[in-house]
Tab-separated table of C-alpha atoms and ligand atoms in Angstrom:
chain	number	residue	atom	x	y	z
A	86	MET	CA	34.825	102.210	95.666
A	87	ALA	CA	37.885	104.246	96.469
A	88	ARG	CA	39.732	105.188	93.299
A	89	SER	CA	43.445	104.837	93.080
A	90	SER	CA	45.292	108.032	92.277
A	91	SER	CA	48.631	108.862	90.804
A	92	ILE	CA	51.494	110.573	92.585
A	93	TYR	CA	55.048	111.480	91.640
A	94	VAL	CA	58.020	109.777	93.223
A	95	CYS	CA	61.643	110.868	92.924
A	96	SER	CA	63.695	108.019	91.497
A	97	ALA	CA	66.791	109.369	93.230
A	98	CYS	CA	65.646	109.946	96.824
A	99	GLY	CA	62.110	108.536	97.021
A	100	HIS	CA	60.535	111.904	97.869
A	101	GLU	CA	56.840	112.042	96.964
A	102	ALA	CA	55.027	114.952	95.366
A	103	ALA	CA	51.394	115.467	94.460
A	104	ARG	CA	52.188	116.967	91.062
A	105	TRP	CA	55.051	116.805	88.638
A	106	GLU	CA	57.950	119.141	89.265
A	107	GLY	CA	61.042	119.588	87.163
A	108	ARG	CA	63.225	119.552	90.237
A	109	CYS	CA	62.766	117.305	93.243
A	110	SER	CA	62.137	119.377	96.357
A	111	GLY	CA	63.586	116.524	98.423
A	112	CYS	CA	67.053	116.143	96.962
A	113	GLY	CA	67.246	118.946	94.420
A	114	GLU	CA	67.913	116.638	91.426
A	115	TRP	CA	66.399	117.579	88.071
A	116	ASN	CA	64.046	115.362	86.051
A	117	THR	CA	63.887	112.544	88.532
A	118	LEU	CA	60.156	112.534	89.314
A	119	VAL	CA	58.287	109.536	87.886
A	120	GLU	CA	54.548	109.106	87.973
A	121	GLU	CA	53.167	106.143	89.960
A	122	VAL	CA	49.744	104.762	90.730
A	123	ARG	CA	48.923	104.612	94.415
A	124	ALA	CA	46.211	102.134	95.348
A	125	PRO	CA	43.898	103.441	98.101
A	126	ALA	CA	44.981	102.409	101.589
A	127	ARG	CA	43.041	99.426	102.911
A	128	GLY	CA	43.028	100.564	106.500
A	129	SER	CA	45.957	98.403	107.546
A	130	ARG	CA	47.788	99.860	110.485
A	131	GLY	CA	50.599	97.303	110.519
A	132	LYS	CA	54.215	98.241	110.830
A	133	PRO	CA	55.944	98.889	107.552
A	134	GLY	CA	57.269	95.637	106.099
A	135	ALA	CA	54.891	93.392	108.046
A	136	SER	CA	53.006	90.860	105.951
A	137	ALA	CA	49.233	91.259	105.636
A	138	SER	CA	48.413	89.041	108.600
A	139	GLY	CA	51.482	90.099	110.533
A	140	ALA	CA	52.376	86.519	111.536
A	141	ALA	CA	55.952	85.347	111.195
A	142	VAL	CA	56.724	82.439	108.871
A	143	THR	CA	59.255	79.676	109.518
A	144	PRO	CA	62.035	79.403	106.961
A	145	ARG	CA	62.809	75.897	105.664
A	146	PRO	CA	65.856	74.374	103.986
A	147	LEU	CA	65.830	74.513	100.204
A	148	ALA	CA	65.901	70.720	99.976
A	149	GLN	CA	62.451	70.636	101.533
A	150	VAL	CA	61.013	73.065	98.992
A	151	PRO	CA	59.143	71.077	96.340
A	152	ALA	CA	60.969	71.425	93.020
A	153	ALA	CA	58.915	73.323	90.485
A	154	GLU	CA	58.197	71.292	87.388
A	155	HIS	CA	58.256	73.481	84.316
A	156	ALA	CA	56.212	71.645	81.743
A	157	ARG	CA	57.198	73.681	78.735
A	158	LEU	CA	54.906	74.767	75.950
A	159	SER	CA	56.566	74.271	72.592
A	160	THR	CA	56.169	77.198	70.199
A	161	GLY	CA	56.637	74.832	67.261
A	162	ILE	CA	59.627	76.960	66.214
A	163	GLY	CA	62.712	74.954	67.117
A	164	GLU	CA	65.124	77.873	67.175
A	165	LEU	CA	62.798	79.906	69.399
A	166	ASP	CA	62.252	76.981	71.789
A	167	THR	CA	66.011	76.508	72.077
A	168	VAL	CA	66.576	80.158	72.922
A	169	LEU	CA	63.834	80.009	75.536
A	170	GLY	CA	65.543	77.013	77.106
A	171	GLY	CA	63.151	74.367	75.775
A	172	GLY	CA	59.879	76.211	75.204
A	173	ILE	CA	57.669	78.674	77.061
A	174	VAL	CA	57.307	78.148	80.817
A	175	PRO	CA	53.623	78.459	81.824
A	176	GLY	CA	52.955	81.671	83.702
A	177	SER	CA	56.274	83.239	82.699
A	178	LEU	CA	56.850	86.696	81.317
A	179	VAL	CA	59.031	86.935	78.217
A	180	LEU	CA	60.127	90.251	76.751
A	181	ILE	CA	60.997	90.236	73.048
A	182	GLY	CA	62.893	93.348	72.025
A	183	GLY	CA	63.889	94.398	68.545
A	184	ALA	CA	63.970	97.278	66.080
A	185	PRO	CA	60.784	98.109	64.160
A	186	GLY	CA	60.333	95.885	61.121
A	187	ILE	CA	62.663	93.148	62.302
A	188	GLY	CA	59.840	90.594	62.598
A	189	LYS	CA	58.665	90.588	66.219
A	190	SER	CA	54.982	90.522	65.301
A	191	THR	CA	55.638	87.847	62.693
A	192	LEU	CA	57.529	85.617	65.113
A	193	THR	CA	54.968	85.934	67.901
A	194	THR	CA	52.051	85.358	65.504
A	195	MET	CA	53.759	82.217	64.190
A	196	ALA	CA	54.338	80.969	67.722
A	197	LEU	CA	50.690	81.535	68.682
A	198	ALA	CA	49.491	79.822	65.503
A	199	ASN	CA	51.553	76.725	66.316
A	200	LEU	CA	50.396	76.704	69.930
A	201	LEU	CA	46.799	76.994	68.801
A	202	GLU	CA	47.234	74.058	66.434
A	203	ARG	CA	48.330	72.098	69.500
A	204	ASP	CA	45.067	73.014	71.233
A	205	ARG	CA	46.506	75.681	73.506
A	206	ARG	CA	44.338	78.664	74.377
A	207	THR	CA	45.951	81.793	72.966
A	208	LEU	CA	45.285	85.517	72.729
A	209	TYR	CA	46.915	88.202	70.604
A	210	VAL	CA	46.600	91.736	71.962
A	211	SER	CA	47.494	94.214	69.252
A	212	ALA	CA	48.012	97.674	70.676
A	213	GLU	CA	49.808	98.990	67.612
A	214	GLU	CA	47.933	97.686	64.645
A	215	SER	CA	44.269	97.228	63.821
A	216	ALA	CA	42.844	93.716	63.808
A	217	ALA	CA	42.670	93.949	60.013
A	218	GLN	CA	46.410	94.608	59.826
A	219	VAL	CA	47.102	91.651	62.087
A	220	ARG	CA	44.944	89.531	59.816
A	221	LEU	CA	46.886	90.648	56.731
A	222	ARG	CA	50.091	89.433	58.338
A	223	ALA	CA	48.500	86.169	59.411
A	224	GLU	CA	47.334	85.538	55.860
A	225	ARG	CA	50.913	85.647	54.640
A	226	LEU	CA	51.972	82.930	57.035
A	227	ARG	CA	50.079	80.181	55.214
A	228	SER	CA	49.257	78.290	58.355
A	229	ASP	CA	45.853	77.044	59.473
A	230	GLY	CA	46.368	78.204	63.013
A	231	ALA	CA	47.283	81.786	62.170
A	232	LEU	CA	43.808	82.834	61.060
A	233	ARG	CA	42.200	81.169	64.071
A	234	ILE	CA	44.178	83.196	66.649
A	235	PRO	CA	41.773	85.181	68.853
A	236	VAL	CA	42.773	88.837	68.577
A	237	ILE	CA	41.828	92.103	70.229
A	238	ALA	CA	43.065	95.485	69.035
A	239	GLU	CA	43.190	97.476	72.234
A	240	THR	CA	45.420	100.063	73.873
A	241	ALA	CA	43.634	100.557	77.192
A	242	LEU	CA	45.500	98.610	79.876
A	243	GLU	CA	42.403	98.122	82.018
A	244	THR	CA	40.510	96.550	79.100
A	245	VAL	CA	43.426	94.260	78.305
A	246	LEU	CA	43.630	93.097	81.920
A	247	ALA	CA	39.894	92.475	82.097
A	248	THR	CA	40.050	90.495	78.850
A	249	LEU	CA	42.910	88.379	80.164
A	250	GLU	CA	40.889	87.613	83.258
A	251	GLN	CA	37.842	86.661	81.237
A	252	GLU	CA	39.551	84.663	78.483
A	253	ARG	CA	42.314	83.076	80.598
A	254	PRO	CA	44.549	82.100	77.698
A	255	GLU	CA	47.565	79.880	78.304
A	256	VAL	CA	49.769	82.048	76.129
A	257	CYS	CA	49.196	85.694	75.329
A	258	VAL	CA	51.107	88.148	73.130
A	259	ILE	CA	51.063	91.868	73.966
A	260	ASP	CA	52.256	93.758	70.897
A	261	SER	CA	53.626	96.099	72.091
A	262	VAL	CA	53.960	96.970	75.768
A	263	GLN	CA	54.916	100.541	74.824
A	264	ALA	CA	51.600	101.127	73.077
A	265	LEU	CA	49.435	100.296	76.094
A	266	HIS	CA	47.925	103.148	78.070
A	267	CYS	CA	46.874	103.192	81.698
A	268	ALA	CA	44.110	105.745	82.311
A	269	GLU	CA	45.163	106.352	85.910
A	270	LEU	CA	48.432	107.894	84.808
A	271	SER	CA	48.460	111.197	83.033
A	272	SER	CA	51.724	110.584	81.163
A	273	ALA	CA	51.690	109.520	77.515
A	274	ALA	CA	51.771	105.918	76.307
A	275	GLY	CA	55.335	104.693	76.014
A	276	SER	CA	56.638	106.801	78.910
A	277	VAL	CA	58.640	105.137	81.663
A	278	ALA	CA	55.765	105.329	84.119
A	279	GLN	CA	53.260	103.873	81.662
A	280	VAL	CA	55.435	100.989	80.511
A	281	ARG	CA	56.360	100.086	84.065
A	282	GLU	CA	52.769	100.187	85.233
A	283	ALA	CA	51.565	98.108	82.272
A	284	ALA	CA	54.258	95.462	82.724
A	285	ASP	CA	53.707	95.314	86.467
A	286	ARG	CA	49.944	94.844	86.267
A	287	ILE	CA	50.202	92.337	83.432
A	288	MET	CA	52.803	90.409	85.383
A	289	ARG	CA	50.598	90.215	88.463
A	290	ILE	CA	47.605	88.921	86.565
A	291	ALA	CA	49.754	86.529	84.528
A	292	LYS	CA	51.342	84.991	87.619
A	293	ALA	CA	47.986	84.721	89.366
A	294	LEU	CA	46.241	83.018	86.447
A	295	GLY	CA	49.201	81.080	85.038
A	296	ILE	CA	49.193	82.935	81.727
A	297	ALA	CA	52.480	82.942	79.840
A	298	VAL	CA	52.923	86.408	78.348
A	299	LEU	CA	55.138	87.378	75.435
A	300	LEU	CA	55.654	91.128	75.750
A	301	VAL	CA	56.850	92.771	72.566
A	302	GLY	CA	59.041	95.831	73.127
A	303	HIS	CA	60.775	98.282	70.841
A	304	VAL	CA	64.431	99.065	71.091
A	305	THR	CA	66.065	102.412	70.582
A	306	LYS	CA	68.655	103.130	67.908
A	307	GLU	CA	71.390	102.334	70.410
A	308	GLY	CA	69.955	98.848	70.740
A	309	SER	CA	68.650	98.952	74.281
A	310	LEU	CA	65.028	98.398	75.144
A	311	ALA	CA	63.290	101.714	74.863
A	312	GLY	CA	62.150	103.356	78.032
A	313	PRO	CA	62.813	101.557	81.234
A	314	ARG	CA	65.544	99.081	81.928
A	315	VAL	CA	63.323	98.238	84.842
A	316	LEU	CA	61.297	96.035	82.474
A	317	GLU	CA	64.291	93.759	82.061
A	318	HIS	CA	64.403	93.209	85.808
A	319	MET	CA	60.728	92.391	86.068
A	320	VAL	CA	60.424	89.727	83.396
A	321	ASP	CA	61.721	86.155	83.494
A	322	CYS	CA	63.308	86.157	80.113
A	323	VAL	CA	64.572	88.830	77.727
A	324	LEU	CA	65.023	87.936	74.069
A	325	GLN	CA	66.757	90.242	71.653
A	326	PHE	CA	65.823	90.111	67.982
A	327	GLU	CA	68.766	91.401	65.965
A	328	GLY	CA	69.790	91.878	62.381
A	329	GLU	CA	69.322	94.510	59.749
A	330	ARG	CA	65.992	94.992	58.100
A	331	GLU	CA	67.526	95.029	54.633
A	332	ARG	CA	69.379	91.752	55.136
A	333	THR	CA	67.891	88.310	55.208
A	334	TYR	CA	69.416	86.850	58.347
A	335	ARG	CA	68.106	87.662	61.815
A	336	THR	CA	69.138	86.232	65.143
A	337	VAL	CA	67.173	85.798	68.334
A	338	ARG	CA	69.309	85.752	71.445
A	339	ALA	CA	68.470	85.374	75.121
A	340	VAL	CA	70.095	88.119	77.174
A	341	LYS	CA	68.360	87.015	80.358
A	342	ASN	CA	66.703	83.710	81.117
A	343	ARG	CA	65.520	82.529	84.514
A	344	PHE	CA	64.702	79.100	83.075
A	345	GLY	CA	67.614	78.405	80.780
A	346	SER	CA	70.968	79.455	79.457
A	347	THR	CA	71.719	82.802	77.883
A	348	ASN	CA	74.184	81.216	75.502
A	349	GLU	CA	71.644	80.228	72.931
A	350	ALA	CA	70.857	81.998	69.705
A	351	GLY	CA	68.552	81.130	66.836
A	352	VAL	CA	69.078	82.163	63.218
A	353	PHE	CA	66.132	83.051	61.006
A	354	GLU	CA	65.558	84.273	57.503
A	355	MET	CA	62.576	86.448	56.499
A	356	HIS	CA	60.676	84.952	53.572
A	357	ASP	CA	57.481	86.214	51.977
A	358	HIS	CA	55.531	83.721	54.063
A	359	GLY	CA	57.095	84.356	57.432
A	360	LEU	CA	60.315	83.643	59.256
A	361	VAL	CA	62.123	80.448	58.374
A	362	GLU	CA	64.686	78.824	60.648
A	363	VAL	CA	68.159	78.587	59.190
A	364	LEU	CA	69.548	75.290	60.380
A	365	ASP	CA	72.492	75.021	58.018
A	366	ALA	CA	73.770	78.601	58.229
A	367	SER	CA	77.431	77.546	58.112
A	368	ALA	CA	76.913	75.514	54.938
A	369	ARG	CA	75.344	78.460	53.182
A	370	PHE	CA	77.908	80.999	54.254
A	371	VAL	CA	80.779	78.718	53.230
A	372	ALA	CA	79.204	77.952	49.851
A	373	GLU	CA	78.716	81.676	49.241
A	374	ALA	CA	82.228	82.661	50.370
A	375	THR	CA	83.974	84.420	47.487
A	376	ARG	CA	87.559	83.172	48.011
A	377	ALA	CA	88.705	86.497	46.510
A	378	ALA	CA	91.396	88.727	47.985
A	379	GLY	CA	89.958	90.381	51.094
A	380	SER	CA	87.817	87.429	52.116
A	381	VAL	CA	88.290	84.975	54.953
A	382	VAL	CA	85.994	82.622	56.864
A	383	LEU	CA	85.562	83.241	60.578
A	384	CYS	CA	84.741	80.352	62.923
A	385	ALA	CA	82.392	82.365	65.127
A	386	MET	CA	80.161	81.341	67.997
A	387	GLU	CA	76.452	82.134	67.924
A	388	GLY	CA	75.588	81.407	71.519
A	389	SER	CA	76.733	77.877	72.182
A	390	ARG	CA	76.728	76.944	68.511
A	391	PRO	CA	79.612	77.402	66.107
A	392	LEU	CA	78.869	79.353	62.949
A	393	LEU	CA	81.116	79.858	59.937
A	394	VAL	CA	80.713	83.318	58.422
A	395	GLU	CA	82.598	85.159	55.727
A	396	VAL	CA	84.384	88.382	56.664
A	397	GLN	CA	85.200	90.697	53.765
A	398	ALA	CA	87.455	93.711	53.627
A	399	LEU	CA	88.171	96.395	51.069
A	400	VAL	CA	91.182	98.666	51.271
A	401	SER	CA	91.497	101.626	48.927
A	402	SER	CA	93.603	104.746	48.906
A	403	SER	CA	91.808	107.580	50.624
A	404	GLU	CA	91.176	111.172	49.714
A	405	LEU	CA	90.034	111.964	53.216
A	406	VAL	CA	91.827	112.961	56.371
A	407	PRO	CA	91.168	111.037	58.514
A	408	PRO	CA	90.405	108.124	56.181
A	409	ARG	CA	87.183	106.147	56.409
A	410	ARG	CA	86.769	103.133	58.673
A	411	VAL	CA	83.471	101.429	58.039
A	412	ALA	CA	82.463	98.259	59.866
A	413	SER	CA	79.206	96.417	59.444
A	414	GLY	CA	78.403	93.406	61.564
A	415	LEU	CA	81.130	94.212	64.062
A	416	GLU	CA	82.018	96.972	66.422
A	417	ARG	CA	83.792	99.987	64.981
A	418	ASN	CA	86.165	100.281	67.925
A	419	ARG	CA	87.182	96.668	67.467
A	420	LEU	CA	88.102	97.436	63.849
A	421	ALA	CA	90.139	100.440	64.956
A	422	LEU	CA	92.013	98.244	67.425
A	423	VAL	CA	92.735	95.557	64.834
A	424	LEU	CA	94.008	98.173	62.355
A	425	ALA	CA	96.279	99.648	65.007
A	426	VAL	CA	97.726	96.234	65.875
A	427	LEU	CA	98.123	95.412	62.165
A	428	GLY	CA	100.112	98.606	61.676
A	429	ARG	CA	102.249	98.314	64.762
A	430	HIS	CA	102.905	94.560	64.907
A	431	GLY	CA	101.955	93.222	61.492
A	432	GLY	CA	103.865	95.691	59.339
A	433	ILE	CA	100.711	96.661	57.455
A	434	GLY	CA	100.123	100.390	57.941
A	435	LEU	CA	96.885	101.715	56.509
A	436	GLY	CA	97.033	105.320	57.698
A	437	ALA	CA	96.277	106.647	54.200
A	438	ALA	CA	93.690	104.096	53.158
A	439	ASP	CA	89.942	103.749	53.533
A	440	VAL	CA	89.070	100.432	55.138
A	441	PHE	CA	85.685	98.746	54.878
A	442	VAL	CA	84.930	95.510	56.705
A	443	ASN	CA	81.726	93.560	56.404
A	444	VAL	CA	80.444	90.386	58.026
A	445	VAL	CA	78.482	88.840	55.173
A	446	GLY	CA	74.780	88.020	55.452
A	447	GLY	CA	73.836	90.559	58.098
A	448	VAL	CA	75.339	88.481	60.907
A	449	GLU	CA	76.525	90.434	63.954
A	450	VAL	CA	79.683	89.169	65.596
A	451	ASP	CA	80.495	90.799	68.874
A	452	GLU	CA	83.235	88.606	70.210
A	453	PRO	CA	86.993	89.187	70.370
A	454	GLY	CA	87.449	85.868	68.536
A	455	ALA	CA	86.735	87.801	65.322
A	456	ASP	CA	89.924	89.908	65.565
A	457	LEU	CA	92.166	87.580	63.591
A	458	ALA	CA	89.604	87.216	60.816
A	459	VAL	CA	89.322	90.996	60.509
A	460	ALA	CA	93.113	91.348	60.474
A	461	LEU	CA	93.561	88.643	57.818
A	462	ALA	CA	90.752	89.979	55.622
A	463	VAL	CA	92.245	93.480	55.746
A	464	ALA	CA	95.797	92.197	55.149
A	465	SER	CA	94.603	90.053	52.253
A	466	ALA	CA	92.798	93.036	50.731
A	467	ALA	CA	95.785	95.333	51.226
A	468	LYS	CA	98.227	92.838	49.668
A	469	ARG	CA	95.710	91.675	47.058
A	470	VAL	CA	96.403	88.063	47.861
A	471	SER	CA	93.540	85.632	48.184
A	472	LEU	CA	93.628	83.305	51.164
A	473	THR	CA	92.921	79.604	50.846
A	474	ALA	CA	93.307	76.666	53.183
A	475	GLY	CA	95.904	73.925	52.710
A	476	SER	CA	94.307	72.221	49.707
A	477	GLY	CA	94.232	75.477	47.784
A	478	THR	CA	90.559	75.505	46.847
A	479	ALA	CA	88.757	75.861	50.175
A	480	PRO	CA	88.616	79.336	51.739
A	481	LEU	CA	90.867	79.948	54.726
A	482	ALA	CA	89.139	79.688	58.091
A	483	CYS	CA	90.414	81.298	61.280
A	484	PHE	CA	89.586	82.641	64.728
A	485	GLY	CA	91.429	84.258	67.613
A	486	GLU	CA	91.718	87.425	69.633
A	487	LEU	CA	94.475	89.979	69.036
A	488	GLY	CA	96.281	91.360	72.051
A	489	LEU	CA	97.624	94.914	72.069
A	490	THR	CA	101.193	93.626	71.880
A	491	GLY	CA	100.466	91.640	68.756
A	492	GLU	CA	100.023	88.283	70.439
A	493	LEU	CA	97.249	85.881	69.524
A	494	ARG	CA	95.022	84.964	72.420
A	495	THR	CA	92.939	81.871	72.759
A	496	VAL	CA	89.160	82.218	72.840
A	497	ALA	CA	86.384	80.057	74.249
A	498	HIS	CA	85.075	76.909	72.523
A	499	ALA	CA	88.127	76.319	70.314
A	500	GLU	CA	87.252	72.623	69.822
A	501	ARG	CA	83.741	73.374	68.652
A	502	ARG	CA	84.986	75.983	66.196
A	503	LEU	CA	87.609	73.590	64.822
A	504	ALA	CA	85.078	70.779	64.495
A	505	GLU	CA	82.685	73.016	62.563
A	506	ALA	CA	85.459	74.049	60.160
A	507	ALA	CA	86.502	70.413	59.704
A	508	LYS	CA	82.900	69.502	58.892
A	509	PHE	CA	83.117	71.746	55.839
A	510	GLY	CA	86.625	70.748	54.841
A	511	LEU	CA	88.189	74.049	55.898
A	512	THR	CA	91.431	72.662	57.310
A	513	PRO	CA	93.914	73.576	58.588
A	514	VAL	CA	92.361	76.427	60.557
A	515	LEU	CA	94.541	79.389	61.458
A	516	GLU	CA	94.094	79.774	65.202
A	517	PRO	CA	95.956	80.836	68.355
A	518	GLY	CA	96.862	77.218	69.187
A	519	GLY	CA	99.221	76.969	66.225
A	520	HIS	CA	100.480	80.551	66.033
A	521	GLY	CA	101.779	82.668	68.857
A	522	ASN	CA	101.450	86.077	67.311
A	523	LEU	CA	99.957	88.084	64.503
A	524	ARG	CA	103.173	88.230	62.505
A	525	SER	CA	103.492	84.451	62.240
A	526	ALA	CA	99.785	84.096	61.436
A	527	LEU	CA	100.174	86.669	58.648
A	528	ASP	CA	103.236	84.848	57.324
A	529	ALA	CA	101.362	81.563	57.333
A	530	ALA	CA	98.320	83.019	55.589
A	531	LEU	CA	99.919	85.385	53.096
A	532	GLY	CA	103.382	83.822	52.803
A	533	SER	CA	102.262	80.366	51.792
A	534	GLN	CA	99.976	81.862	49.181
A	535	ARG	CA	102.812	83.861	47.741
A	536	SER	CA	105.139	80.884	47.511
A	537	ALA	CA	102.351	78.795	46.043
A	538	LYS	CA	101.890	81.464	43.397
A	539	LEU	CA	105.598	81.528	42.580
A	540	ALA	CA	105.710	77.760	42.314
A	541	ALA	CA	102.770	77.670	39.901
B	788	TYD	P1	56.856	92.621	61.489
B	788	TYD	O1	56.702	91.284	62.094
B	788	TYD	O2	55.646	93.466	61.387
B	788	TYD	O3	58.003	93.413	62.289
B	788	TYD	P2	57.940	94.109	63.732
B	788	TYD	O4	56.752	93.618	64.447
B	788	TYD	O5	59.229	93.694	64.396
B	788	TYD	O6	57.917	95.574	63.518
B	788	TYD	O7	57.438	92.402	60.016
B	788	TYD	C1	58.637	92.916	59.571
B	788	TYD	C2	58.751	93.002	58.086
B	788	TYD	O8	58.762	91.731	57.507
B	788	TYD	C3	57.682	93.794	57.411
B	788	TYD	O9	58.294	94.894	56.753
B	788	TYD	C4	57.085	92.886	56.396
B	788	TYD	C5	58.038	91.753	56.306
B	788	TYD	N1	57.398	90.444	56.143
B	788	TYD	C6	57.866	89.566	55.175
B	788	TYD	O10	58.800	89.866	54.439
B	788	TYD	N2	57.277	88.322	55.045
B	788	TYD	C7	56.258	87.945	55.841
B	788	TYD	O11	55.748	86.818	55.692
B	788	TYD	C8	55.790	88.847	56.838
B	788	TYD	C9	54.653	88.477	57.726
B	788	TYD	C10	56.379	90.089	56.960
B	789	MG	MG1	55.080	94.738	65.092
């Protein structure tokens, strides 16, 4: 049998070389050569681009194409099913990315255990941990299915592919794609060439045999999937597992989904017996809100669902030049922008103060709708005035984007945010609909509190 061999292809110009070179001799670019496996030629002499048989095919209108029925496989984890768009599509490739320790192995093990309890054939390929380590995790999950999951601890890609072909599971977890190694490539496991080759070959076998594959992938510190972005293009669905390891709350978000919306997000909490779905996140965050100066409730959106979260700020005089600006749970540049607008248009200059802002519970909000909450929390901390809603006991809830000229801009899903706040008695909500600019919002939030204090 002719053996396939590896060659090096320039990712910039496509030039091919027999061995790795630092600089492409085709286009002169540095570090662009990537290793690739070349299957032996099968003696076809067809023109480039011709299909195997060379015969033309007749295109047909889309309406005549039979609609594909996606009978979904439920993972038994409601939040995960929602993010996937209603469960796993048979034969699909799902990439689950997340930082080490966030709970990727736990989530995928739980999903397999549930599928197995529903009589689905499953397989867990552990390329990172020994089978004994996988068992230890499964024991913590306290589910019957978990200990019955068929597992192989294997890093050789060829062995994994052969096992898939032999076992033909309906759902398979590969944990992780970066730990697999293809013997035909000389580069190390985890390199771009290796990860691409592994994903490509797994995808081909999965599509051919109708195996749904959950590929686990690591992300870099910057939050993108390590190695090749090309993986994201190959798979049907990319899920991002976010949150901080030290905090309890974690979110799973779809950043790409060929079979559903990318607006969905699921909230989980890590317990000592696995991940638990948090269905009443708003209720918890509101109950835990401190109502102290520097605290405000933000009506945020987690995907297509509203979520009430507490935003806290601390302002203290600084010894440093420039002073500290620390943001957790939101983007640092967004905080800088809000502070600049507060100084210029809100009359609250904090040039000589350290400012810390925290979204409580480890929740990440990356939407402009959080601007007003950040501004109010900081203003409330700076003025040492606590903010409450109309009745005086409930914490103040708000949302809205700040424009550079100090205006308040409307954000998406205002009705859903308002309804969520109303559900927890946080009315009236401070939002762009009722206030045109930052100054009037500040007056409404801080001013009414001051007059209430004087009256008391
Ligand atoms: P893990 O799923 O191994 O994370 P990843 O695969 O993303 O690297 O687990 C993450 C952490 O969660 C690990 O430090 C142990 C902890 N953990 C629990 O707290 N409770 C549990 O039931 C399990 C299984 C793990
Ligand atoms: Mg893991």
